Each structure stands twice: as C-alpha cells, then as structure tokens.
XYZ file of C-alpha atoms in Angstrom:
555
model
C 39.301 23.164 23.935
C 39.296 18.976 22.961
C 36.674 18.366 20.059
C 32.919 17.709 21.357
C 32.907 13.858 20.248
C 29.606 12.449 18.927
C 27.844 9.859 21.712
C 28.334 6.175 21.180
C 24.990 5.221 19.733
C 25.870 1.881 20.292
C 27.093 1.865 24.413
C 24.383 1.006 26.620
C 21.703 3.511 27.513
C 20.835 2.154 31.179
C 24.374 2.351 32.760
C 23.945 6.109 32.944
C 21.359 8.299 34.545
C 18.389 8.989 31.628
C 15.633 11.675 32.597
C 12.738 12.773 30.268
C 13.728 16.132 29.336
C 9.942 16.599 27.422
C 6.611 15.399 27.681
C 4.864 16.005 24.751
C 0.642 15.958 23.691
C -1.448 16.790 21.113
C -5.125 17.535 20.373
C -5.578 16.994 16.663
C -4.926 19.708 14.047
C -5.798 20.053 9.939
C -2.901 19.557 7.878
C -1.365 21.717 5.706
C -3.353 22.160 2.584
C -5.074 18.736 3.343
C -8.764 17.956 4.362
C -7.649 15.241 6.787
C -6.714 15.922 10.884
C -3.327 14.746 12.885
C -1.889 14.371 15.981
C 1.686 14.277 14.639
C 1.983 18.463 16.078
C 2.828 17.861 19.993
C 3.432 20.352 22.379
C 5.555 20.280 25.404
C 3.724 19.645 28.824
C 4.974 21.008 31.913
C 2.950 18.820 34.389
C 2.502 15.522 35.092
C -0.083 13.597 32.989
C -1.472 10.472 33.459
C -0.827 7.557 31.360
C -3.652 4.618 30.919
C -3.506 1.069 28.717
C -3.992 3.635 25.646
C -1.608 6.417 26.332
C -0.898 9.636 27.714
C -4.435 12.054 28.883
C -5.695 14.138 26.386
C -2.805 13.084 23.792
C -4.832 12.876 20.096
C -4.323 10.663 17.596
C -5.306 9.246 14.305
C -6.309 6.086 15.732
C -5.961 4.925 12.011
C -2.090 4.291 12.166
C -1.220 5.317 15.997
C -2.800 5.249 19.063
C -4.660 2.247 21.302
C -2.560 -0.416 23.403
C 0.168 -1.101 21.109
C 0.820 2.186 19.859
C 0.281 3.739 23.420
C 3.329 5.811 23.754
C 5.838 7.111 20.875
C 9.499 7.792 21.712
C 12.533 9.189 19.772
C 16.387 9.928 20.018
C 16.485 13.874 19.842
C 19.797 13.308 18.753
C 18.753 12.646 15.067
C 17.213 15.803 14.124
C 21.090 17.140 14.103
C 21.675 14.948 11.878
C 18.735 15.510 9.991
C 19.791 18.705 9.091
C 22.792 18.047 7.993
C 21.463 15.714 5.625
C 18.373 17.841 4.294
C 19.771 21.783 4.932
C 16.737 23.062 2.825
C 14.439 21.836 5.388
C 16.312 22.008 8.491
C 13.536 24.447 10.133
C 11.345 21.836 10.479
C 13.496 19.526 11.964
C 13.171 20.578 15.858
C 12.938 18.044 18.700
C 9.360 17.398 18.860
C 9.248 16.507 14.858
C 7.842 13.485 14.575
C 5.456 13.346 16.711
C 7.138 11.438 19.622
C 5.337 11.200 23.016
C 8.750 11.473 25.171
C 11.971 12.997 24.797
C 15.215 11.232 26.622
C 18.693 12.255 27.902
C 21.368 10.390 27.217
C 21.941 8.410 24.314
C 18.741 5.956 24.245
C 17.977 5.308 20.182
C 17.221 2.780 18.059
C 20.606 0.387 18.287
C 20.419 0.068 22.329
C 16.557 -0.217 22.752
C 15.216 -4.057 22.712
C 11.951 -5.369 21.107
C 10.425 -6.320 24.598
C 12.497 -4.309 26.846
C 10.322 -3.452 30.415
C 10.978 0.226 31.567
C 9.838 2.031 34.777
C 9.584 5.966 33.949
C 9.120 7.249 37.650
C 9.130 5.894 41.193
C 7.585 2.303 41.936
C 4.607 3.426 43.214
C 3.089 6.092 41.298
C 4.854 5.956 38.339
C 4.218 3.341 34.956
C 5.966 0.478 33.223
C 6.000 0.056 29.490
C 7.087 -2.423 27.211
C 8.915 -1.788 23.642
C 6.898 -3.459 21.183
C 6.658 -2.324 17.680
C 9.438 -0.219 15.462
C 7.697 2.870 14.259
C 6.425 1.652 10.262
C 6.493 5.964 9.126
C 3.386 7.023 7.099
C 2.882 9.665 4.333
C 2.451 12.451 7.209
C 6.411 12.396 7.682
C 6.437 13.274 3.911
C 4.030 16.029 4.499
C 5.210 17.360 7.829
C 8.617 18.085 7.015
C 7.616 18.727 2.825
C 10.348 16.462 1.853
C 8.497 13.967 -1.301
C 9.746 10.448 -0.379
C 11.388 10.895 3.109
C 9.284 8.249 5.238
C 11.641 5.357 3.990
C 14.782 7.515 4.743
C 13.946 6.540 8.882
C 13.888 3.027 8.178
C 17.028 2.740 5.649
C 18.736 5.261 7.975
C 17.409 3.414 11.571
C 15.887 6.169 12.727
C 12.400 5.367 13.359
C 11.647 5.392 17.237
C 9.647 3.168 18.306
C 6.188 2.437 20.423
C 5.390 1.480 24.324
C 2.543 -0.610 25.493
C 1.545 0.139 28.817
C 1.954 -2.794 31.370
C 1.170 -0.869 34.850
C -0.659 2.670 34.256
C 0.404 5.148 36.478
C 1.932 9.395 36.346
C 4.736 10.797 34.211
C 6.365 14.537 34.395
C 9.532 15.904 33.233
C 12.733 14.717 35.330
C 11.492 11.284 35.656
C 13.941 8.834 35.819
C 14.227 5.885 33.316
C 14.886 2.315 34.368
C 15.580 -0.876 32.649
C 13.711 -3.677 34.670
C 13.903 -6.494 32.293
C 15.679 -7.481 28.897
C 14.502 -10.716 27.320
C 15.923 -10.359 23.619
C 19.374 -8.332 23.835
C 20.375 -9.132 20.638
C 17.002 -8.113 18.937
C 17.540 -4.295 18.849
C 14.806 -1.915 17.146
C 17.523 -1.435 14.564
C 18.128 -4.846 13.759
C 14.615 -5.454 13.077
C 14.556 -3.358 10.785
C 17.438 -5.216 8.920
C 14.466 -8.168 8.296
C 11.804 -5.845 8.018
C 12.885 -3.600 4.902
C 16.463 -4.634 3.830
C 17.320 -8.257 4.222
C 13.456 -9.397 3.581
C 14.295 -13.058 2.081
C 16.341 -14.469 5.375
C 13.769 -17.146 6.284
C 16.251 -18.263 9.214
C 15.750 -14.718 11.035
C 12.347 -13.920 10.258
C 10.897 -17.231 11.484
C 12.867 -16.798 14.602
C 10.899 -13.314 14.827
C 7.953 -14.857 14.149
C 7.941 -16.738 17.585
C 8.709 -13.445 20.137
C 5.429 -12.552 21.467
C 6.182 -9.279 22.809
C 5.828 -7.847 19.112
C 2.382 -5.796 18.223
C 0.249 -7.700 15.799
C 1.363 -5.184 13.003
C 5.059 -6.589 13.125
C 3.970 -10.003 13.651
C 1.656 -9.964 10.281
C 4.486 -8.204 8.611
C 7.102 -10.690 9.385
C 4.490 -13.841 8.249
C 4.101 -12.036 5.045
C 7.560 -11.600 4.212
C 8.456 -15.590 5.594
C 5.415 -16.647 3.450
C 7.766 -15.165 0.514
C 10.911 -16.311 1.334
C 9.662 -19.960 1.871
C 7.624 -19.740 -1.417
C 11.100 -18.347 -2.982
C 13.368 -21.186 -1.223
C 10.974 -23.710 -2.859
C 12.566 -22.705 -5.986
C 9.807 -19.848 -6.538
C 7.836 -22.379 -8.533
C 4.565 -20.811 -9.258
C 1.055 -23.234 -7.989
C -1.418 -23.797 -10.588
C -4.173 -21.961 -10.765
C -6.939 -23.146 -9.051
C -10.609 -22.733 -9.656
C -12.663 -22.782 -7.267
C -16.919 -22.852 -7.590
C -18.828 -19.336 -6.662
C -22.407 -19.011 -7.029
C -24.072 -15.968 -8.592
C -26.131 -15.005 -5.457
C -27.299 -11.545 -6.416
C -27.293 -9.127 -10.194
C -28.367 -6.140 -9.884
C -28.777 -3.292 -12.499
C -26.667 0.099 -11.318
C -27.509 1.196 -14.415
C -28.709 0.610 -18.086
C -25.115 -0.958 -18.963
C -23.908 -1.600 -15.737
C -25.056 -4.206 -12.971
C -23.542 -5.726 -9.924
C -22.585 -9.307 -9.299
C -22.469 -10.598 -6.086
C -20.832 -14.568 -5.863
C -20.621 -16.582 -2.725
C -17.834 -19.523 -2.287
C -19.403 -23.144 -2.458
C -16.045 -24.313 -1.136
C -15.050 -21.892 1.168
C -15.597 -21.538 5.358
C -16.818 -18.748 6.825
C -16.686 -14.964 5.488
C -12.791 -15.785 4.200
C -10.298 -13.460 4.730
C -11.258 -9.392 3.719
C -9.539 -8.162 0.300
C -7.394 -5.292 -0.472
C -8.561 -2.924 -2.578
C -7.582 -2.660 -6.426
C -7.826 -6.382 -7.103
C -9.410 -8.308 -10.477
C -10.790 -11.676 -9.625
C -10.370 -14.098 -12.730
C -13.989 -16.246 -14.161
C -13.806 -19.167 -16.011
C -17.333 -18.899 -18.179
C -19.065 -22.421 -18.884
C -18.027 -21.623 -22.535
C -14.207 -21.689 -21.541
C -13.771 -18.232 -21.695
C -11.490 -16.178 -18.962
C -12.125 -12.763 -17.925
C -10.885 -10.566 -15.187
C -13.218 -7.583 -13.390
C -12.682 -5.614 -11.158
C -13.847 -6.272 -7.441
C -15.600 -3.453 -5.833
C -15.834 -4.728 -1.886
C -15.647 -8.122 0.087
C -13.201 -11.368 0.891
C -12.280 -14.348 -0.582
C -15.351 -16.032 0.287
C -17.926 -13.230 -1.235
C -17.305 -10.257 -3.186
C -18.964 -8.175 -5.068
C -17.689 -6.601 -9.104
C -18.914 -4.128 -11.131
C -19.217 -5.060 -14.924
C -20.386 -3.198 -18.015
C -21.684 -4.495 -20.716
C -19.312 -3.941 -23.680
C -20.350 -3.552 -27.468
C -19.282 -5.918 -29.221
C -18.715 -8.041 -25.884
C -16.004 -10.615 -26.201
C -18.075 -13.241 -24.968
C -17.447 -12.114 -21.387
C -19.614 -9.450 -20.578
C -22.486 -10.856 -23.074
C -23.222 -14.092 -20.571
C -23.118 -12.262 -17.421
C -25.328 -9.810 -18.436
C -27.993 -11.735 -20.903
C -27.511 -15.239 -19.472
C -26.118 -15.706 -16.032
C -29.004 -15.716 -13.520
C -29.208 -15.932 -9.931
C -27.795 -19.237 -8.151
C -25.891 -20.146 -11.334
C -21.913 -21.632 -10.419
C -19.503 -19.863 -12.308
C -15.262 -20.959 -11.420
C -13.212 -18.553 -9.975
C -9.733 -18.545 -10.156
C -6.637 -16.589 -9.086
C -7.219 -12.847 -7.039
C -4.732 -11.214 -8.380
C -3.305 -6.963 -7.948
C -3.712 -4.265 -10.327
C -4.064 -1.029 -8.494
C -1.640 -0.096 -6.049
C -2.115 1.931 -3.056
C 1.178 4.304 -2.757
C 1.460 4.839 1.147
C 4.048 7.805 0.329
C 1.540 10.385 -1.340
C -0.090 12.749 0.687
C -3.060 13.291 -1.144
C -4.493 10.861 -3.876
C -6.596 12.284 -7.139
C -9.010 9.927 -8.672
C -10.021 10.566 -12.298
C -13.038 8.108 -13.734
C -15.086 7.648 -16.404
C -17.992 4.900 -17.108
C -16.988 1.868 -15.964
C -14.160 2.885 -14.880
C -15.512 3.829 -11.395
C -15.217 0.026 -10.148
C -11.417 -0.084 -10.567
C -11.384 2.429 -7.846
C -14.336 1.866 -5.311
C -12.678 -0.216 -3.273
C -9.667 2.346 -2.770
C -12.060 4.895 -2.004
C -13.932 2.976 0.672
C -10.709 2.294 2.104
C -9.468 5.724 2.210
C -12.446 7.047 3.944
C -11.443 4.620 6.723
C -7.961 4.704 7.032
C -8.476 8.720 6.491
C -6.623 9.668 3.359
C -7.214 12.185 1.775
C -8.408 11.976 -1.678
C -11.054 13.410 -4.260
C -12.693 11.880 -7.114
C -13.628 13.016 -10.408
C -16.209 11.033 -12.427
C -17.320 11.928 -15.828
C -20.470 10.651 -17.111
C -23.056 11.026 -19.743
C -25.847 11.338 -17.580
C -27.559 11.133 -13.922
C -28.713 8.146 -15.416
C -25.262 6.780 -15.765
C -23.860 6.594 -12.715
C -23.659 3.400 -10.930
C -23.264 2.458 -7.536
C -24.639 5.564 -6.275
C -24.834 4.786 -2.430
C -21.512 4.916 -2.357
C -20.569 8.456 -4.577
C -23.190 9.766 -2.292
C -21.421 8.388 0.977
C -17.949 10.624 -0.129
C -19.927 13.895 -0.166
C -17.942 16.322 -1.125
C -14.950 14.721 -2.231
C -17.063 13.192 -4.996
C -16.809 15.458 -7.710
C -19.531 14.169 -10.400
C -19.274 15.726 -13.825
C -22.766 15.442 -15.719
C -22.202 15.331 -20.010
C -26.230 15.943 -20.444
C -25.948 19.315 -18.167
C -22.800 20.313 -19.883
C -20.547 19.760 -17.301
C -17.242 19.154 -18.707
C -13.993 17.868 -16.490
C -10.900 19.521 -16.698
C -8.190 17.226 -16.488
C -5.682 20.010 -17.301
C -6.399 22.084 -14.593
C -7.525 19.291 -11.758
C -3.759 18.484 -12.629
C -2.104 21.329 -12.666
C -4.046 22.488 -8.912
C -2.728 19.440 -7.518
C -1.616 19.209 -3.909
C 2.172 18.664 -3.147
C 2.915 15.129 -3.145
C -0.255 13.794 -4.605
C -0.910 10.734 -6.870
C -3.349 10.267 -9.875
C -5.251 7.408 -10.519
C -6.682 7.314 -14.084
C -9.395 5.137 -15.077
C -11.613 5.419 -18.315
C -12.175 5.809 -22.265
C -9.106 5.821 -24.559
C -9.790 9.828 -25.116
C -9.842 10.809 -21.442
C -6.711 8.128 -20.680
C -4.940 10.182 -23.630
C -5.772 13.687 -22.484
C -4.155 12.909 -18.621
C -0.970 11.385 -20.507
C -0.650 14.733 -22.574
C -1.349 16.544 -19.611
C 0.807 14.678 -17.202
C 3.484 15.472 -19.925
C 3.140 19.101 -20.373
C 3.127 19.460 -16.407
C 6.369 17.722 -16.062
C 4.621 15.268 -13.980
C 6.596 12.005 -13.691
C 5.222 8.772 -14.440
C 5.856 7.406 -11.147
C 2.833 10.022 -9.754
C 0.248 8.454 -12.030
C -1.266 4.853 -11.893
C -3.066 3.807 -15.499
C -6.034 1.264 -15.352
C -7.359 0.363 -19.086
C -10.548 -1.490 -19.645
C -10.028 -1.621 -23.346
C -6.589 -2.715 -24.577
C -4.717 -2.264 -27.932
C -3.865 -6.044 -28.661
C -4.329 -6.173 -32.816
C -0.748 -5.324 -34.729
C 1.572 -6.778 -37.416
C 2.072 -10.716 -36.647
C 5.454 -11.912 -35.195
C 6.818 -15.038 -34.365
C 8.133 -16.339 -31.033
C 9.809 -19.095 -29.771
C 10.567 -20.345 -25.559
C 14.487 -20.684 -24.899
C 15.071 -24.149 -24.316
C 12.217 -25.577 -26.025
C 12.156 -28.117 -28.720
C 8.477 -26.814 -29.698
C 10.039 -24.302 -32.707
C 8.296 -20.900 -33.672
C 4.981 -19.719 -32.821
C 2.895 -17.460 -34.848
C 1.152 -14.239 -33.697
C -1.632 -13.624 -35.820
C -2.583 -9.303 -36.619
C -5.494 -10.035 -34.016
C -3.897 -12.584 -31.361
C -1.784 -11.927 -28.250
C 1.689 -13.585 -27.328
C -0.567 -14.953 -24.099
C -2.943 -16.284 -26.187
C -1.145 -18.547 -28.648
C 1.512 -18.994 -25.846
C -1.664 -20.877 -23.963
C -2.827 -22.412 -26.776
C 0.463 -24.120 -26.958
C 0.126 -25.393 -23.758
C 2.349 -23.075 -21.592
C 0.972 -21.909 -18.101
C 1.653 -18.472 -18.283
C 0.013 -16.599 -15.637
C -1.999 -12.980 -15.733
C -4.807 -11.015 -13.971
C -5.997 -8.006 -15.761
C -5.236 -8.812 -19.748
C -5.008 -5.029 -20.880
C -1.307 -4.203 -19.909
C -2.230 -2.292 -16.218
C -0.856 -5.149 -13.737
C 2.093 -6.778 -15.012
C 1.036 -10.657 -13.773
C 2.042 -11.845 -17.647
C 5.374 -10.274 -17.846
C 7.845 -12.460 -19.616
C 11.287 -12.383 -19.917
C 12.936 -10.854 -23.267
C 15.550 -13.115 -24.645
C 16.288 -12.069 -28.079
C 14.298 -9.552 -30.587
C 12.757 -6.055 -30.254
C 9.521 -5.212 -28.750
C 7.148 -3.045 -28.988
C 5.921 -2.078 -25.451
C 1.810 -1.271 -24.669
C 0.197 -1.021 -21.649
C 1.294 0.546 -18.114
C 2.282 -2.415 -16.131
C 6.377 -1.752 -16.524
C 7.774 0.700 -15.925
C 10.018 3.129 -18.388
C 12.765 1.659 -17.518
C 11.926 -1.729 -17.607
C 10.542 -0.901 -21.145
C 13.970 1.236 -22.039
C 15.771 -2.349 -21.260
C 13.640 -4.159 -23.131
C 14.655 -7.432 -20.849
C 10.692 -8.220 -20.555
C 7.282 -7.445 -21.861
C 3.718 -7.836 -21.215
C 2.841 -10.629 -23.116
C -0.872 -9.959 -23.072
C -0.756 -6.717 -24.811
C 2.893 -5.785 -25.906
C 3.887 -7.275 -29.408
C 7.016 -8.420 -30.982
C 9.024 -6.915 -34.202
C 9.965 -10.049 -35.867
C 11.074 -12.586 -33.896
C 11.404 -13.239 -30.549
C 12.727 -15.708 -27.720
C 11.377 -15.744 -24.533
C 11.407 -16.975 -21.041
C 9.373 -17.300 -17.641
C-alpha cells in the first residue's frame, strides 16, 4: 500500500468540493475548578440551525472575548488536533475535533494558509442558506490554557498558525451538516490568516506591512486597534526611538474624600484636555509635580486621561508628597500632571489570578479588580487590615462579594499566605501588594512552594533606597564622576545633574528607570527585572538598585 501523504496545507481549498462535516453549539458551562462560565465546550448538532448577524441559535458565549457581529461564527482545520498530539502526547485526550471551541468543522484542507482576511463564503444554497465574511484571526485567551491543562499553550496557535479564525455574517440565513462551501469573492489573496499573524506576533516592527493592514476595512475593530498599536511603535522606533519629554499638563483637585483615617481619595479633572479622554488600563501610576517641586507617583484606582481618580495614604514621616495632599491641597487647587506610566501587568495566560493586599496597598489593585469583574476573570482577593475602620474604598470590596476575602487584625483574623498559596488553582498568578513583613512572608512562601517568579507580580509602596555611596559616571560624557550619597538614589543625583532619565513608580516595581550597565557591579533591589536580567547584570533600576564602587552607565 503507497504511504498516506499529508494534504498540501498550502493548495487551494475552493478547487475541491468542501462540506461541513460538524455543526457545533454550546450553552455555557462552569469551568474546571474555576468560578467563571464558557462556551468554549460545543456539541455536535444534527439539524439545521439558524444563523443571525450574531451567530448560530442558541450557541453561548462569553460575550467578553467571543461572540456579537465580528466574532459571529468560529471555524478551525480539524486537521491540527493530529498534530497536536503529536506535539503534546501527555494531553492528547483532550485534543478531539471540537477542542477549541470552533462553530464549524470543514472537509478538505481549508486552514489558516489558504483562508483570506475578507474572503466572502456561501455555506448552503443561494436562497436559504448564509454568506459570511473572514474577518478577524482568532487572538487565543487563557481558556485554551485551561481547557486542554497545558500552562502557556495559547501562544503555541499563533507561533504555530493554528488559530482559526472568525465569520461575520453578511446575509443570515440556515446551516446543517453536508452543506456545501463556496468561495464568492477574494479581495486580498495575498493576505492569508497566517500571514497576519507574521505582523501581528512575530515580525511586529515592519511599519511597511502593518500600515498597509491598517487600510483593509474588512478587519474587526480588534485587529485594526492591534495593528495601530504596534505601527504607533514601529514609527516611534524608526524615529530613532528618541524618547518625548515629559509633559505636564494642569489637573484640578475636584473632589478629596476621606476612605478612611489615613486614607482619602483624590479626584483631578484635565484643564487642558477635551472631553472624558481616552479610558485607562488598569495598574497604572500617574506622576504629580507638587507646587514645591516635588514628584510623586500613586496609584490610579479608575478613570481616563482626562479624570481619574487615586488612592493615597498618608505616610509617617511623609516625604513631602503625601503631607500636601492630605494637610494642604484643597478642592479646585491645580496640581501638574505628568507622564501615565505601567506598573502592574495583567498576564492574559493565567487562569485564575490571586490578589494579596494590605493597607494601602488595595489601590495598586482596584482597578484590576474592576476590570476582571467585567471581562470575567476569575480572581479572589485577600486584604489584611487592622480594623473595619481601615478599609477604604468600601463600595467597591462590597461590590466583589464573595471573592473579597477581608481579614480583620482587631477580630483576630489572621491571613494565611502559606496556605492561600499552597491551595492555589492550576495556572494562577499572585499579585502582592503591602507592608515589608507581609511582601517578605509571600517571597519565603513562594520559595518553599517552588513557585517561580514569573507567577508572582511585586508592587512596593515603601522602597529600600539608603546603602553605602558609589560613584557613577555616563559613557561618553565629559561631565566626570557622580557621587551617590548613603541616602540618595542613582535617579536622583543623575537628575540633579541634568540628565532626563525617565521613571513611573520610584520603588523598583515597574522598570521605567532602567539603565544600561556599562562597567561595575550592582547590587539589584526592587522587582521590575527580571532574574535574569539581574543575573546579567547589563542594567539596573536606577531608582532603587545601587552600585558597588563605580559604575558607567548608559540610556
């Protein structure tokens, strides 16, 4: 007998008869050991359903990430999960047609390197039967992770092109298993999902490509804001990757509220900006300019460019920082605001998400929870406080019911980090936030669990910056040594100097002050490198990290 050859992924899909062999729909289901629902389990359907402007009848979906017009319809090549299981053999049970989720299931060869962004198909006869219209590459979520139990696997579709993609619906009309497939138009053959891909996750600096991609209007809005975000990059890079000046912009104080005897809200409005501004991701510091010259960052809670709202505690001693905005600033006072800047991330991969607070440290984390609740992921939050009395922002704890876990010092509640760590979900990542005692006990913790750094996510209030003194000098410059005093930073006297150096949080979480390592040893604080980056010792953060001796830098 000759050798069963593998099909030509590449030849054509429309020259040859293609039926849909499946029709598959779901009603949403609880996942595995989660608190949160999907729609990712579909079952075969052996008669003919109807499919409107938002998808197939009675098909269920998380309209968070899939679903509506331009997520209407999900298709995939069953030929991958073969391949699948070659490739993972530990899991291969769960890789059955039907695995991820897809809507239909083709004959023939039709996959990601012969199927156009804005290809027109007929599934059906003319009159009863609908047209769609290819228009986004499946982007895979955590739920891939969690479906097949495989840590990390969502950005093995895209490296590997084997996402499937999603149908709009241009004419609604019936589908059932035997339907034919037909091509009816092609307007970008060389734009293949695969290709796409190429500019979406591999080759994300070629400005040529994604600018042309830019301008084809069949794409869903997700692609389209994708593929501005990545040309916004590769311009700003092809401009030499020259970094603009900050610039400072006037906000006025419109409300301060107490949440609590140490802790109040500040709400600012934009004298400069139009309109609401553009909404912020969660986990960003926004950076005030004080009328005595001092900078701080804090934390923003909720709200846009034009208005937002952060969460500040009133430190003792205060720097300076805290002091004004709690004993001086007053309603309808302008305060500058400068650069919005990340410190938190939000790790799309993890399947469940573990929130540990203390204090203050609630308002690094708000705005990840509100978010969460929304975009439905599942996550639970433990808060340590002294007292009822204590807790700020209580409106929203209160909204999170029970996946607000409140720990209450005065009623001798005490939180167990060891065990909340060790009962962890599969695939679940730790954000820590709070006093140096309760930031130590996770990292001993983490460390006796075997849990790897790249699971937990470190937010300091309060950083180490006092040590011996050191020296440094800038390569290049005819300026000559500068000396770190015992209770200075490298990005203070580096600004005193009159470098533009730039940074967001100041107590080692984000990374925005990293400088490059030219000569000398280091020794590394803070969480905003990783080990690596600190085993190399090729940068450091200059706002926390210190030198041993003498150093020369660059950035």
């Amino acid at each position: 007998m000759a050798p069963i050859l593998p099909p030509d992924l590449d030849a054509p899909w429309h020259t040859t008869p293609t039926t849909l062999l499946q029709l598959r729909t779901s009603k949403m289901r609880t996942m595995l050991n989660l608190a949160i629902e999907t729609g990712i389990y579909k079952q075969p359907c052996a008669t003919p359903i109807f499919c409107s402007l938002t998808g197939l009848q009675d098909d269920e979906h998380d309209l968070t990430f899939h679903g509506g017009p331009e997520k209407a319809v999900h298709q995939y090549y069953p030929g991958h999960y073969s391949v699948w299981r070659k490739e993972f053999p530990e899991n291969n049970g769960s890789f059955e047609v039907g695995g991820f989720g897809e809507n239909l299931v083709a004959s023939g060869n039709m996959n990601e390197r012969n199927v156009c962004i804005g290809d027109v198909i007929r599934i059906g006869d003319e009159k009863t039967g609908v047209i769609l219209q290819v228009c986004l590459p499946r982007q895979p979520c955590f739920k891939l992770n969690h479906r097949f139990g495989i840590k990390g696997f969502a950005p093995n579709t895209w490296k590997k092109s084997r996402t499937g993609w999603y149908y709009r619906v241009l004419k609604e009309g019936w589908i059932k298993v035997g339907d034919l497939f037909e091509l009816v138009e092609r307007m970008y053959p060389k734009w293949t999902i695969e290709r796409i891909q190429e500019y979406l996750h591999r080759d994300k600096g070629n400005l040529e490509k994604l600018e042309e991609l830019i301008t084809i209007p069949e794409f869903g809005d997700e692609c389209k804001r994708h593929f501005k975000r990545l040309a916004d990059k590769a311009r700003d890079k092809e401009n030499g990757g020259k970094r603009e000046p900050e610039v400072w912009n006037r906000f006025k104080l419109v409300e301060k509220k107490a949440e609590t005897e140490r802790i109040s809200s500040f709400v600012f409005q934009s004298m400069d900006g139009d309109g609401e501004g553009e909404e912020l991701y969660p986990g960003l510091f926004a950076r005030l300019k004080l009328p005595s010259g001092l900078i701080r960052p804090y934390s923003i809670i909720s709200g846009s460019t034009n208005h937002f709202t952060l969460g500040i505690a009133l430190e003792d001693p205060s720097r300076g920082g805290s002091s004004f905005l709690h004993n001086t600033a007053k309603e309808g006072d302008i305060i500058e605001v400068g650069k919005i800047t990340e410190s938190v991330p939000i790790p799309e991969g993890a399947s469940n998400h573990i929130f540990i607070a203390g204090g203050i440290g609630i308002t690094a984390f708000l705005g990840h929870l509100a978010i969460y609740d929304k975009i439905n992921f599942n996550y639970t939050l433990h808060y340590a406080v002294k007292s009822a009395d204590d807790v700020p922002f209580k409106e929203a704890l209160e909204s999170m019911g029970g996946k607000a876990v409140v720990y209450d010092k005065s009623k001798g509640q005490r939180m167990d980090i060891e065990k909340i760590m060790k009962n962890k979900t599969w695939n679940s990542y730790i954000y820590a936030c709070g006093p140096t005692r309760m930031i130590d006990s996770i990292s001993r913790s983490a460390a006796a669990l075997a849990i790897p750094p790249s699971d937990i996510h470190y937010e300091a209030f309060h950083a180490e910056k006092g040590g011996d003194s050191f020296t440094a000098s800038v390569k290049g410059s005819k300026n000559g040594k500068m000396d770190i005093g015992t209770e200075e930073t490298l990005l203070e006297v580096l600004r005193r100097a009159g470098w533009d150096v730039d940074s967001s949080c100041e107590t080692g979480n984000c990374g925005t002050c990293k400088v490059k390592v030219c000569e000398g040893k280091v020794e590394h604080r803070g969480s905003g490198l990783s080990e690596v980056e600190k085993g190399e010792g090729n940068v450091m953060l200059s706002c926390v990290s210190r030198g041993m001796g003498h150093l020369v830098i660059d950035f």
